[in-house]
Amino acid sequence: MSRTPVRPPTAPVRPPAGPRPAGTARRLAAPLGALAAAAAAFTAVALVDPGEPGHYPVCPLLHHTGLLCPGCGGLRGAHALAHGDLATALHANALALAGYLVLAGYWLRWLRCAAAGRPAPAPRPGTVHLWIAAVLTVLFTVVRNLDAGAALTP
């Protein structure tokens, strides 16, 4: 009589633990949704000129003190940028334009990670970066309120 060897039972094959892989469209939904929101905001600013009074609220610091805050001219700069006028956007608020570029860089990184199926690392600027940003913002604000900084006024 021949005996058939008895094999031990094998464990069922299970998918690896963790999040399920998502399709490309699902992975790209969040970064593309953020792009759509930014495009909608820029479109709204492009359609309604912030240089015309009555469309947008007045800066409270400028209204009460006559001093330009770091954000003054930001909407006019966004309006100019939406119309492709980089020189006017730079003149309206150079700091805002630099901020748009930084945000665009973070967005591109997010999109690249999403397309590759990797989680995008959260932007974590170091203490030195935060201090540099704070000092540059204060310097920008002070210089644009001096006579010598007239080129930085909107």
Coordinates of C-alpha atoms in Angstrom, one line a residue:
M1 CA 0.0 0.0 0.0
S2 CA 1.4 3.3 -1.0
R3 CA 1.2 6.2 1.3
T4 CA 0.7 9.7 0.0
P5 CA 2.8 12.2 1.9
V6 CA 0.7 14.5 4.0
R7 CA 1.5 18.1 3.6
P8 CA 0.9 20.5 6.4
P9 CA -1.8 23.0 5.6
T10 CA -0.6 26.2 4.2
A11 CA -1.8 29.6 5.3
P12 CA -4.0 31.4 2.9
V13 CA -2.2 34.2 0.9
R14 CA -3.3 37.6 2.2
P15 CA -2.6 40.9 0.8
P16 CA -0.1 43.0 2.7
A17 CA -1.4 45.0 5.6
G18 CA -1.8 48.8 5.2
P19 CA -3.6 51.0 2.8
R20 CA -4.8 49.6 -0.5
P21 CA -3.2 50.8 -3.6
A22 CA -5.3 53.4 -5.3
G23 CA -5.8 54.1 -8.9
T24 CA -3.9 57.0 -10.5
A25 CA -7.1 59.1 -10.7
R26 CA -7.8 58.6 -7.0
R27 CA -4.2 59.5 -6.1
L28 CA -4.2 62.6 -8.1
A29 CA -7.6 63.9 -7.0
A30 CA -6.3 65.9 -4.0
P31 CA -3.5 67.7 -5.7
L32 CA -5.6 68.4 -8.8
G33 CA -8.5 69.6 -6.5
A34 CA -6.1 72.0 -4.8
L35 CA -5.0 73.2 -8.2
A36 CA -8.6 73.7 -9.3
A37 CA -9.3 75.8 -6.1
A38 CA -6.2 78.0 -6.7
A39 CA -7.2 78.4 -10.3
A40 CA -10.7 79.4 -9.3
A41 CA -9.3 82.0 -6.8
F42 CA -7.0 83.4 -9.4
T43 CA -9.8 83.5 -11.9
A44 CA -12.0 85.4 -9.5
V45 CA -9.3 88.0 -8.9
A46 CA -8.5 88.2 -12.6
L47 CA -12.2 89.0 -13.4
V48 CA -12.7 91.6 -10.7
D49 CA -9.9 94.2 -10.6
P50 CA -8.7 94.9 -7.1
G51 CA -7.4 98.3 -8.2
E52 CA -11.0 99.6 -8.5
P53 CA -12.4 100.7 -5.2
G54 CA -15.4 98.9 -3.7
H55 CA -14.7 95.4 -4.8
Y56 CA -12.5 94.2 -2.0
P57 CA -12.1 95.3 1.6
V58 CA -9.5 97.9 2.4
C59 CA -6.4 96.8 4.4
P60 CA -7.2 97.8 8.1
L61 CA -3.6 98.6 8.8
L62 CA -3.3 100.9 5.8
H63 CA -6.7 102.4 6.5
H64 CA -6.0 103.3 10.2
T65 CA -2.3 104.0 10.1
G66 CA -1.3 104.7 6.5
L67 CA 1.4 101.9 6.8
L68 CA 1.6 99.2 4.2
C69 CA 1.4 95.6 5.6
P70 CA 3.3 92.8 4.0
G71 CA 0.2 91.7 2.2
C72 CA -0.8 95.1 0.7
G73 CA -0.8 94.8 -3.0
G74 CA -1.1 91.0 -2.9
L75 CA -4.5 91.0 -4.7
R76 CA -3.3 93.5 -7.3
G77 CA -0.2 91.3 -7.8
A78 CA -2.4 88.2 -8.2
H79 CA -4.6 90.1 -10.7
A80 CA -1.5 91.1 -12.7
L81 CA -0.1 87.6 -12.6
A82 CA -3.4 86.2 -13.8
H83 CA -3.1 88.5 -16.8
G84 CA 0.5 87.5 -17.4
D85 CA 2.0 90.8 -16.3
L86 CA 4.9 89.6 -14.2
A87 CA 6.6 93.0 -13.9
T88 CA 3.4 94.6 -12.5
A89 CA 2.9 91.6 -10.2
L90 CA 6.4 92.0 -8.9
H91 CA 5.9 95.7 -8.3
A92 CA 2.6 95.2 -6.6
N93 CA 3.9 92.8 -4.0
A94 CA 7.2 91.0 -4.5
L95 CA 6.8 89.0 -1.2
A96 CA 3.4 87.6 -2.4
L97 CA 4.9 86.6 -5.7
A98 CA 7.7 84.8 -3.9
G99 CA 5.0 83.1 -1.8
Y100 CA 3.2 81.9 -4.9
L101 CA 6.4 80.4 -6.2
V102 CA 7.1 78.6 -3.0
L103 CA 3.5 77.2 -2.9
A104 CA 3.8 76.1 -6.5
G105 CA 7.0 74.2 -5.7
Y106 CA 5.3 72.4 -2.8
W107 CA 2.4 71.6 -5.0
L108 CA 4.6 70.2 -7.7
R109 CA 6.3 68.0 -5.1
W110 CA 2.9 66.8 -3.9
L111 CA 1.8 66.0 -7.4
R112 CA 5.0 64.1 -8.2
C113 CA 4.6 62.0 -5.0
A114 CA 0.9 61.3 -5.7
A115 CA 1.7 60.3 -9.3
A116 CA 4.3 57.8 -8.0
G117 CA 2.0 56.4 -5.3
R118 CA 4.0 57.7 -2.4
P119 CA 2.7 59.9 0.4
A120 CA 3.9 63.4 0.1
P121 CA 6.0 64.5 3.0
A122 CA 4.4 67.4 4.9
P123 CA 6.3 70.7 4.5
R124 CA 8.4 71.0 7.7
P125 CA 10.5 74.1 7.5
G126 CA 13.3 74.2 10.1
T127 CA 13.7 76.8 12.7
V128 CA 16.3 78.6 10.6
H129 CA 13.9 78.7 7.7
L130 CA 11.1 80.2 9.8
W131 CA 13.5 82.8 11.2
I132 CA 14.7 83.7 7.7
A133 CA 11.1 84.1 6.5
A134 CA 10.2 86.2 9.5
V135 CA 13.2 88.5 9.1
L136 CA 12.6 88.9 5.4
T137 CA 8.9 89.7 6.0
V138 CA 9.8 92.3 8.6
L139 CA 12.5 93.9 6.4
F140 CA 10.2 93.9 3.4
T141 CA 7.5 95.6 5.5
V142 CA 9.9 98.2 6.9
V143 CA 11.6 99.0 3.6
R144 CA 8.4 99.4 1.6
N145 CA 7.2 102.0 4.2
L146 CA 10.4 104.1 3.8
D147 CA 11.0 106.7 1.1
A148 CA 13.9 104.5 -0.2
G149 CA 11.5 101.6 -0.7
A150 CA 9.1 103.4 -3.0
A151 CA 9.8 100.7 -5.7
L152 CA 8.2 98.1 -3.3
T153 CA 4.9 100.0 -2.9
P154 CA 1.9 98.9 -4.8

